[in-house]
Coordinates of C-alpha atoms and ligand atoms in Angstrom, one line a residue:
M3 CA -11.6 -27.5 17.3
K4 CA -9.0 -25.7 19.8
K5 CA -5.6 -27.3 20.1
T6 CA -4.6 -29.0 16.5
A7 CA -2.2 -31.4 15.8
L8 CA -0.6 -28.8 13.8
N9 CA 3.1 -27.1 14.2
I10 CA 5.0 -24.8 12.3
A11 CA 8.2 -24.9 14.3
D12 CA 9.8 -26.3 11.5
R13 CA 9.1 -23.9 8.6
A14 CA 8.6 -20.5 10.9
K15 CA 12.4 -19.5 11.3
W16 CA 11.2 -16.3 12.8
L17 CA 10.0 -18.3 16.0
H18 CA 13.3 -19.4 16.8
T19 CA 14.5 -15.7 17.4
A20 CA 16.2 -15.7 21.1
G21 CA 14.4 -12.2 21.8
L22 CA 11.0 -13.6 20.9
Q23 CA 11.5 -16.5 22.7
K24 CA 12.7 -15.1 26.1
L25 CA 9.9 -12.8 25.5
L26 CA 7.4 -15.5 25.5
A27 CA 8.6 -17.1 28.4
A28 CA 8.7 -14.1 30.5
L29 CA 5.5 -13.4 29.6
S30 CA 3.7 -17.2 30.3
D31 CA 5.6 -17.3 33.7
G32 CA 3.4 -18.2 36.6
G33 CA -0.1 -19.2 35.1
E34 CA 0.3 -16.5 32.6
E35 CA 0.4 -17.5 28.6
A36 CA 1.7 -15.4 25.6
R37 CA 0.9 -16.9 21.8
I38 CA 1.8 -15.0 18.4
V39 CA -1.3 -14.1 16.3
G40 CA -2.3 -12.6 13.3
G41 CA -0.3 -12.5 10.1
A42 CA 3.0 -14.1 11.2
V43 CA 1.0 -17.1 12.0
R44 CA -1.3 -17.0 8.7
N45 CA 1.6 -16.1 6.6
T46 CA 3.8 -19.1 7.7
L47 CA 0.9 -21.3 7.2
L48 CA 0.2 -19.4 3.5
G49 CA 4.1 -19.8 2.9
E50 CA 4.1 -15.9 2.3
P51 CA 6.9 -13.9 3.6
V52 CA 6.1 -12.7 7.4
G53 CA 6.1 -9.2 8.4
D54 CA 5.4 -8.0 12.0
V55 CA 4.9 -10.5 15.0
D56 CA 2.1 -9.8 16.9
I57 CA 1.7 -11.2 20.6
A58 CA -1.4 -11.6 22.8
T59 CA -1.2 -12.5 26.3
T60 CA -2.9 -13.0 29.4
T61 CA -0.7 -10.6 31.3
L62 CA -2.4 -7.4 32.0
P63 CA -0.7 -4.3 30.0
Q64 CA 1.5 -2.7 32.8
E65 CA 2.8 -6.5 34.1
T66 CA 3.5 -7.0 30.2
G67 CA 5.7 -3.8 30.7
K68 CA 7.2 -4.9 33.9
R69 CA 8.0 -8.3 32.6
A70 CA 10.2 -7.2 29.1
V71 CA 11.7 -4.5 31.2
N72 CA 13.0 -7.2 33.6
C73 CA 14.2 -9.2 30.3
G74 CA 16.2 -5.8 29.6
F75 CA 13.8 -5.0 26.5
K76 CA 12.8 -1.5 25.7
V77 CA 9.0 -0.9 26.2
V78 CA 7.2 1.6 24.4
P79 CA 3.7 2.4 25.7
T80 CA 2.1 2.5 21.9
G81 CA -2.0 2.1 23.1
V82 CA -2.0 1.0 26.8
D83 CA -6.1 2.1 26.4
H84 CA -6.5 -0.9 23.8
G85 CA -4.2 -3.0 25.9
T86 CA -0.9 -2.4 23.5
V87 CA 2.8 -2.2 24.5
T88 CA 5.5 -2.7 21.8
V89 CA 8.4 -4.3 23.3
V90 CA 11.6 -4.0 21.4
A91 CA 13.8 -7.2 22.0
H92 CA 17.2 -7.2 20.4
G93 CA 16.2 -4.3 18.0
V94 CA 13.0 -6.1 17.1
P95 CA 9.5 -4.5 18.1
Y96 CA 6.8 -6.6 18.6
E97 CA 3.1 -5.6 19.6
V98 CA 2.2 -7.2 22.6
T99 CA -1.8 -6.9 23.5
T100 CA -3.6 -8.0 26.2
L101 CA -6.5 -10.9 25.8
R102 CA -9.7 -8.9 25.4
T103 CA -13.5 -8.9 25.1
D104 CA -14.9 -5.9 23.6
V105 CA -17.6 -4.5 25.8
E106 CA -19.3 -2.1 23.4
T107 CA -17.5 -0.7 19.8
Y108 CA -18.1 2.9 18.4
G109 CA -16.6 2.1 15.3
R110 CA -12.9 1.7 15.9
Q111 CA -13.3 2.9 19.7
A112 CA -14.2 0.2 21.1
S113 CA -14.2 0.5 24.5
V114 CA -12.5 -2.4 26.2
A115 CA -12.3 -4.8 29.0
F116 CA -9.1 -7.5 29.6
G117 CA -9.8 -11.0 29.4
R118 CA -8.1 -14.5 29.9
D119 CA -10.3 -16.5 27.2
W120 CA -8.7 -17.5 24.2
Q121 CA -11.6 -17.9 22.5
I122 CA -13.2 -14.9 23.1
D123 CA -10.1 -13.0 22.0
A124 CA -10.5 -15.2 18.9
A125 CA -13.9 -14.3 18.5
R126 CA -13.7 -10.6 18.2
R127 CA -10.9 -10.7 15.4
D128 CA -11.9 -9.7 12.0
F129 CA -11.5 -13.0 9.6
T130 CA -10.9 -16.5 10.5
I131 CA -7.3 -16.9 9.2
N132 CA -6.3 -13.8 11.0
A133 CA -7.1 -15.3 14.4
L134 CA -5.1 -18.3 14.3
Y135 CA -2.4 -18.4 17.4
A136 CA 1.1 -20.1 17.9
C137 CA 2.3 -21.3 21.0
A138 CA 5.9 -20.7 21.8
N139 CA 7.0 -24.2 20.7
G140 CA 5.0 -23.9 17.3
D141 CA 1.7 -25.6 18.5
V142 CA -1.4 -24.1 16.6
V143 CA -4.4 -23.2 18.2
D144 CA -7.6 -22.4 16.0
Y145 CA -11.2 -21.6 17.7
V146 CA -13.1 -20.4 14.8
G147 CA -11.9 -22.4 11.6
G148 CA -9.1 -20.5 10.3
L149 CA -6.9 -23.1 9.2
A150 CA -9.5 -24.9 6.9
D151 CA -10.2 -21.4 5.3
I152 CA -5.9 -21.2 4.7
E153 CA -6.1 -24.6 2.9
A154 CA -9.0 -23.0 0.7
R155 CA -7.7 -19.4 0.6
R156 CA -11.0 -18.1 1.6
L157 CA -11.4 -15.3 3.6
R158 CA -14.4 -15.2 5.8
F159 CA -15.4 -13.3 8.9
I160 CA -15.7 -14.4 12.0
G161 CA -19.4 -14.9 13.2
D162 CA -21.9 -13.4 11.5
A163 CA -20.5 -11.0 8.2
E164 CA -23.3 -8.1 8.9
Q165 CA -22.7 -7.8 12.5
R166 CA -18.9 -7.7 12.1
I167 CA -19.0 -5.0 9.6
Q168 CA -21.2 -2.8 11.5
E169 CA -18.8 -3.3 14.6
D170 CA -16.0 -1.6 12.6
Y171 CA -16.6 -0.7 8.7
L172 CA -13.2 -0.4 8.1
R173 CA -13.5 -4.3 7.8
I174 CA -15.2 -3.9 4.6
L175 CA -11.7 -2.7 2.9
R176 CA -9.8 -5.2 4.8
F177 CA -12.3 -7.9 3.5
F178 CA -11.0 -6.7 -0.4
R179 CA -7.5 -6.2 1.0
F180 CA -7.0 -9.7 2.6
F181 CA -8.7 -11.1 -0.4
A182 CA -6.5 -9.2 -2.7
W183 CA -3.6 -11.2 -1.0
Y184 CA -4.3 -14.3 0.1
G185 CA -8.0 -15.1 -1.6
A186 CA -8.4 -17.5 -4.5
G187 CA -11.6 -18.2 -6.7
R188 CA -14.6 -15.7 -6.0
P189 CA -14.9 -13.8 -2.6
D190 CA -17.4 -15.6 0.0
A191 CA -20.8 -14.5 -1.0
E192 CA -22.1 -13.5 2.5
G193 CA -18.9 -11.5 3.2
L194 CA -19.5 -9.7 -0.1
K195 CA -22.8 -9.0 0.3
A196 CA -22.7 -7.5 3.7
C197 CA -20.1 -5.5 2.4
A198 CA -22.1 -4.1 -0.6
K199 CA -24.8 -3.5 2.0
F200 CA -23.1 -1.5 4.3
K201 CA -21.1 0.5 2.0
T202 CA -22.2 4.0 2.4
S203 CA -21.5 4.0 6.0
M204 CA -17.7 4.1 5.3
Q205 CA -18.4 7.6 5.4
S206 CA -18.2 7.5 8.9
L207 CA -14.2 6.1 8.7
S208 CA -11.0 8.6 8.7
A209 CA -9.4 9.7 5.2
E210 CA -6.1 8.2 7.2
R211 CA -7.7 4.5 8.3
I212 CA -9.3 4.7 4.8
W213 CA -6.3 5.3 2.6
S214 CA -4.0 3.1 4.7
E215 CA -6.1 -0.2 3.8
L216 CA -6.5 1.3 0.1
K217 CA -2.7 1.6 -0.1
K218 CA -2.1 -1.7 1.5
L219 CA -4.8 -3.4 -1.0
L220 CA -2.7 -1.6 -4.1
A221 CA 0.2 -2.9 -3.1
A222 CA -0.9 -6.7 -3.4
P223 CA 0.8 -8.6 -5.9
D224 CA -2.0 -8.7 -7.9
P225 CA -5.1 -6.7 -6.6
S226 CA -7.0 -6.6 -10.1
R227 CA -9.8 -9.1 -8.9
A228 CA -10.4 -7.6 -5.7
L229 CA -10.7 -4.2 -7.4
L230 CA -13.2 -6.1 -9.9
W231 CA -15.5 -7.2 -7.1
M232 CA -15.0 -3.3 -5.5
R233 CA -16.4 -2.4 -8.5
Q234 CA -19.0 -4.7 -8.6
S235 CA -20.1 -4.3 -5.3
G236 CA -20.2 -0.6 -5.5
V237 CA -17.8 -0.3 -2.7
L238 CA -14.9 0.9 -4.8
S239 CA -16.9 4.1 -6.1
Q240 CA -17.7 4.9 -2.1
I241 CA -14.3 5.3 -1.8
L242 CA -12.8 6.2 -4.9
P243 CA -15.5 8.1 -7.4
E244 CA -12.4 9.1 -9.3
S245 CA -12.7 5.9 -10.9
E246 CA -16.8 6.0 -11.7
K247 CA -17.1 6.2 -15.8
W248 CA -13.5 5.1 -16.3
G249 CA -12.3 1.6 -17.5
I250 CA -10.6 -0.2 -14.8
D251 CA -9.2 -2.8 -17.3
T252 CA -5.8 -1.3 -17.6
I253 CA -5.2 -2.8 -14.2
H254 CA -4.9 -6.2 -15.7
A255 CA -2.8 -5.0 -18.3
L256 CA -0.7 -3.2 -15.9
I257 CA 0.0 -6.1 -13.9
R258 CA 0.6 -8.2 -16.8
S259 CA 3.4 -5.9 -18.1
E260 CA 4.7 -5.9 -14.2
Q261 CA 5.3 -9.4 -14.3
D262 CA 6.5 -9.7 -17.7
L263 CA 8.9 -6.5 -17.4
G264 CA 10.0 -7.3 -13.8
W265 CA 8.2 -3.8 -12.5
Q266 CA 8.0 -3.8 -8.6
P267 CA 4.5 -3.2 -7.5
D268 CA 3.4 0.4 -7.2
A269 CA 0.4 1.2 -5.0
L270 CA 0.4 4.8 -6.8
L271 CA 0.9 3.6 -10.6
R272 CA -1.8 1.1 -9.8
L273 CA -4.1 3.7 -8.6
Q274 CA -3.2 6.2 -11.7
A275 CA -4.6 2.8 -13.9
I276 CA -8.0 3.1 -12.7
V277 CA -8.4 6.8 -12.2
Q278 CA -8.7 9.8 -15.1
P279 CA -6.0 12.0 -15.2
D280 CA -7.5 15.2 -14.2
A281 CA -5.5 17.7 -12.3
A282 CA -8.5 18.4 -10.4
R283 CA -9.8 15.6 -9.6
M284 CA -6.4 14.5 -8.5
A285 CA -6.3 17.5 -6.1
G286 CA -9.4 16.6 -4.6
L287 CA -8.6 13.2 -3.9
G288 CA -5.5 13.7 -2.5
K289 CA -7.2 16.6 0.0
R290 CA -9.8 13.9 0.6
L291 CA -8.1 10.8 1.6
R292 CA -5.2 13.1 3.3
L293 CA -2.7 11.7 0.9
S294 CA 0.9 12.5 1.9
N295 CA 2.4 15.7 0.4
A296 CA 4.6 13.3 -2.0
D297 CA 2.0 11.3 -3.1
K298 CA -0.2 14.2 -3.5
A299 CA 2.2 15.7 -6.1
R300 CA 3.1 12.6 -7.9
L301 CA -0.8 12.3 -8.7
E302 CA -0.9 16.2 -9.4
N303 CA 2.1 16.0 -11.7
W304 CA 1.4 12.8 -13.3
A305 CA -2.1 14.6 -14.6
L306 CA -0.7 17.8 -15.5
A307 CA 2.3 16.0 -17.6
D308 CA 2.4 16.0 -21.5
M309 CA 1.7 12.8 -22.6
P310 CA 5.0 12.1 -24.7
K311 CA 4.3 11.0 -28.3
P312 CA 5.7 7.4 -28.6
E313 CA 8.1 8.9 -31.6
L314 CA 9.4 11.6 -29.3
S315 CA 13.2 11.7 -29.7
D316 CA 15.6 11.3 -26.4
T317 CA 16.2 14.7 -26.3
G318 CA 12.7 15.7 -26.4
L319 CA 11.9 13.5 -23.4
I320 CA 14.7 15.0 -21.5
K321 CA 13.6 18.6 -22.3
L322 CA 9.9 17.4 -21.0
I323 CA 11.7 16.1 -18.0
Y324 CA 13.9 19.3 -17.4
G325 CA 10.9 21.5 -17.6
G326 CA 8.8 19.0 -15.7
S327 CA 9.2 16.0 -13.6
R328 CA 11.1 12.7 -14.0
Q329 CA 8.5 10.7 -12.1
A330 CA 5.6 12.0 -13.8
L331 CA 6.8 11.5 -17.3
T332 CA 8.0 7.6 -16.0
D333 CA 4.2 7.2 -14.9
R334 CA 2.8 8.5 -18.0
I335 CA 5.2 6.4 -19.9
R336 CA 4.7 2.9 -18.5
L337 CA 0.9 3.7 -18.5
A338 CA 1.2 4.2 -22.2
L339 CA 3.2 1.2 -22.7
V340 CA 1.0 -1.1 -20.7
A341 CA -1.8 -0.2 -22.9
E342 CA 0.1 -0.6 -26.4
R343 CA 1.3 -3.8 -25.2
A344 CA -2.1 -4.7 -24.5
A345 CA -3.3 -3.3 -28.1
A346 CA -0.2 -5.4 -29.7
E347 CA -1.9 -8.6 -29.5
N348 CA -3.7 -8.3 -32.5
D349 CA -2.4 -4.5 -33.9
D350 CA 1.2 -4.6 -35.3
Q351 CA 1.1 -0.4 -35.2
A352 CA 0.6 -1.0 -31.4
M353 CA 3.7 -3.3 -31.3
M354 CA 5.8 -0.3 -32.8
R355 CA 4.6 2.0 -30.3
A356 CA 4.9 -0.1 -27.5
G357 CA 8.6 -0.6 -28.7
H358 CA 8.9 3.3 -29.1
Y359 CA 7.4 3.8 -25.1
N360 CA 9.9 0.7 -24.0
R361 CA 13.0 3.0 -25.1
L362 CA 11.5 6.0 -23.8
L363 CA 10.8 4.6 -20.6
E364 CA 14.5 3.6 -20.4
V365 CA 15.6 7.3 -21.3
A366 CA 13.4 8.4 -18.6
L367 CA 14.8 6.1 -16.0
T368 CA 18.3 6.9 -16.6
A369 CA 19.1 10.2 -18.4
Q370 CA 21.2 12.2 -16.9
I371 CA 19.2 15.5 -16.9
P372 CA 21.7 18.6 -17.8
V373 CA 22.2 21.5 -15.6
F374 CA 21.7 24.9 -17.2
P375 CA 25.2 26.1 -17.4
V376 CA 24.7 29.8 -17.1
S377 CA 24.0 31.8 -13.9
G378 CA 23.2 35.4 -12.9
A379 CA 26.7 36.1 -11.7
D380 CA 27.8 35.1 -15.3
L381 CA 25.7 37.6 -16.7
M382 CA 26.7 40.2 -14.1
Q383 CA 30.7 39.7 -15.2
Q384 CA 29.3 40.3 -18.8
G385 CA 28.2 43.8 -17.8
F386 CA 24.5 42.9 -16.6
E387 CA 22.9 44.9 -13.5
K388 CA 20.6 42.9 -11.2
G389 CA 17.3 43.4 -12.3
P390 CA 14.4 42.4 -14.4
A391 CA 16.7 42.5 -17.7
L392 CA 19.4 40.2 -16.4
G393 CA 16.4 37.9 -15.4
Q394 CA 14.9 38.1 -19.4
A395 CA 18.4 37.5 -20.5
L396 CA 18.8 34.6 -18.8
K397 CA 15.6 33.1 -20.1
A398 CA 16.5 34.0 -23.4
L399 CA 19.7 32.2 -23.1
E400 CA 18.0 28.9 -21.4
K401 CA 15.6 28.6 -24.4
K402 CA 18.6 29.1 -26.8
W403 CA 20.2 26.0 -25.3
L404 CA 17.1 24.1 -24.6
D405 CA 16.3 25.0 -28.5
C406 CA 19.9 23.5 -29.9
G407 CA 19.2 20.2 -27.7
F408 CA 21.8 21.2 -24.6
K409 CA 24.7 21.3 -26.9
L410 CA 25.6 24.9 -26.1
T411 CA 28.3 25.5 -24.2
K412 CA 28.1 28.7 -21.1
E413 CA 31.1 30.0 -23.4
E414 CA 29.4 29.8 -26.5
L415 CA 26.0 30.9 -24.8
L416 CA 27.6 33.9 -23.6
A417 CA 29.9 34.5 -26.9
G418 CA 26.3 34.9 -28.6
L419 CA 25.4 37.9 -25.7
S420 CA 27.9 40.4 -27.7
Ligands
ATP6 P1 -0.8 -7.6 8.4 O1 0.2 -6.8 9.6 O2 0.4 -8.5 7.5 O3 -1.0 -6.3 7.4 P2 -2.3 -8.3 10.4 O4 -3.1 -9.4 10.4 O5 -1.0 -8.6 11.4 O6 -1.7 -8.5 8.5 P3 -2.9 -5.9 11.8 O7 -3.5 -5.0 11.1 O8 -1.3 -6.5 12.1 O9 -3.0 -7.2 10.4 O10 -3.7 -7.0 12.9 C1 -3.2 -7.8 13.8 C2 -4.1 -8.8 14.0 O11 -5.3 -7.8 14.6 C3 -5.3 -9.1 13.0 O12 -4.9 -10.3 12.4 C4 -6.5 -9.3 13.5 O13 -6.5 -10.4 14.2 C5 -6.6 -7.9 14.7 N1 -7.0 -6.9 14.1 C6 -6.8 -6.0 13.5 N2 -7.5 -4.6 13.2 C7 -8.9 -5.3 12.8 C8 -10.1 -4.7 13.0 N3 -10.4 -4.0 12.4 N4 -11.2 -5.7 13.6 C9 -10.9 -7.0 14.1 N5 -9.9 -7.4 14.2 C10 -8.9 -7.0 13.9
MG7 MG1 0.8 -7.5 11.9

């Protein structure tokens, strides 16, 4: 089961890029060989969009760099210890990694020996569908039965699942991530069982690696089945205790609304659908998984935001946005709309409420938020001195302006002072 009769040259547009072909040719000169591996081959075979193109090569990292520079390409030594250099060919970055045989593995810190054996390089990869190679001419090489698994959309560890997980516990999350994106039916029983068995060992993983995988999982077109299996195997509460004792049913309804209403997949909104809107817990989650400041703020603001009532007026909503965060209110309204749409199937009242939330969402997304027209300088022109009295007067005017629904102009507000 090595070289297969399969060739992807016709369907892989990306393979015909001049820069890539030049790089592969340079790396394959003089008894060496370079092939494409991983996501690009997998996704071409699945008919899914191709992102990064990763390359595996027999040349040693230094030699890889030398040959790429001779082609006139830029070389960035991204992970020389692991045998990886990034080559930028005609503006496109390629990760080029020397074939390896892992000697020992300590979590992700594998001590690496470089090799020349394609079969061994394939065997140290995680899943069969991730270990397919394509030669420069498009011929596909399969050492691990990946093609059959692509056909069946089956995610299977290469070799013994328990052993592969113990080499790197992140593979538990990768199992569910790739299942979410490409899997069909039920997850592979052996893989699922092994993930459940070693779930507590994920504690040893760095927060960054966990969140990076989880976010990719949550960004899948439909992550709901994967999340369900994660919950059932106990993997979900290990990494996301905030989702415990909280239904994850909303995720199904959210995906349905995304599809019906044309919303883009949004990893954080999906996360919000499976956790409780509790500010302290969201702050804890953000800290534990080391989210970016923007992501942390989004979760906390969402938890803190007032839940708009369905019958809230446009002006009422604009006031909430003025005093809070547009994103937080949009998130709240989307999830409320999702819940009402799900309930509307046999409840006319819910249908009405869904209609209201639909309108509020439009307002939340598009409304211009007015700017308070009076400044401190305006008040000083009216004879106010700098100090607390000026601040209080400004606050009082802002309240008046908000109470009238933003209608009073600067002149009217100032005229009201005297
Ligand atoms: P995508 O780029 O679409 O997320 P990918 O399969 O290309 O998917 P990468 O993270 O870019 O994933 O890794 C490239 C390849 O390296 C994988 O296809 C897999 O063969 C191997 N690989 C990556 N991470 C691991 C890991 N933790 N354990 C074993 N093999 C891995
Ligand atoms: Mg990749």
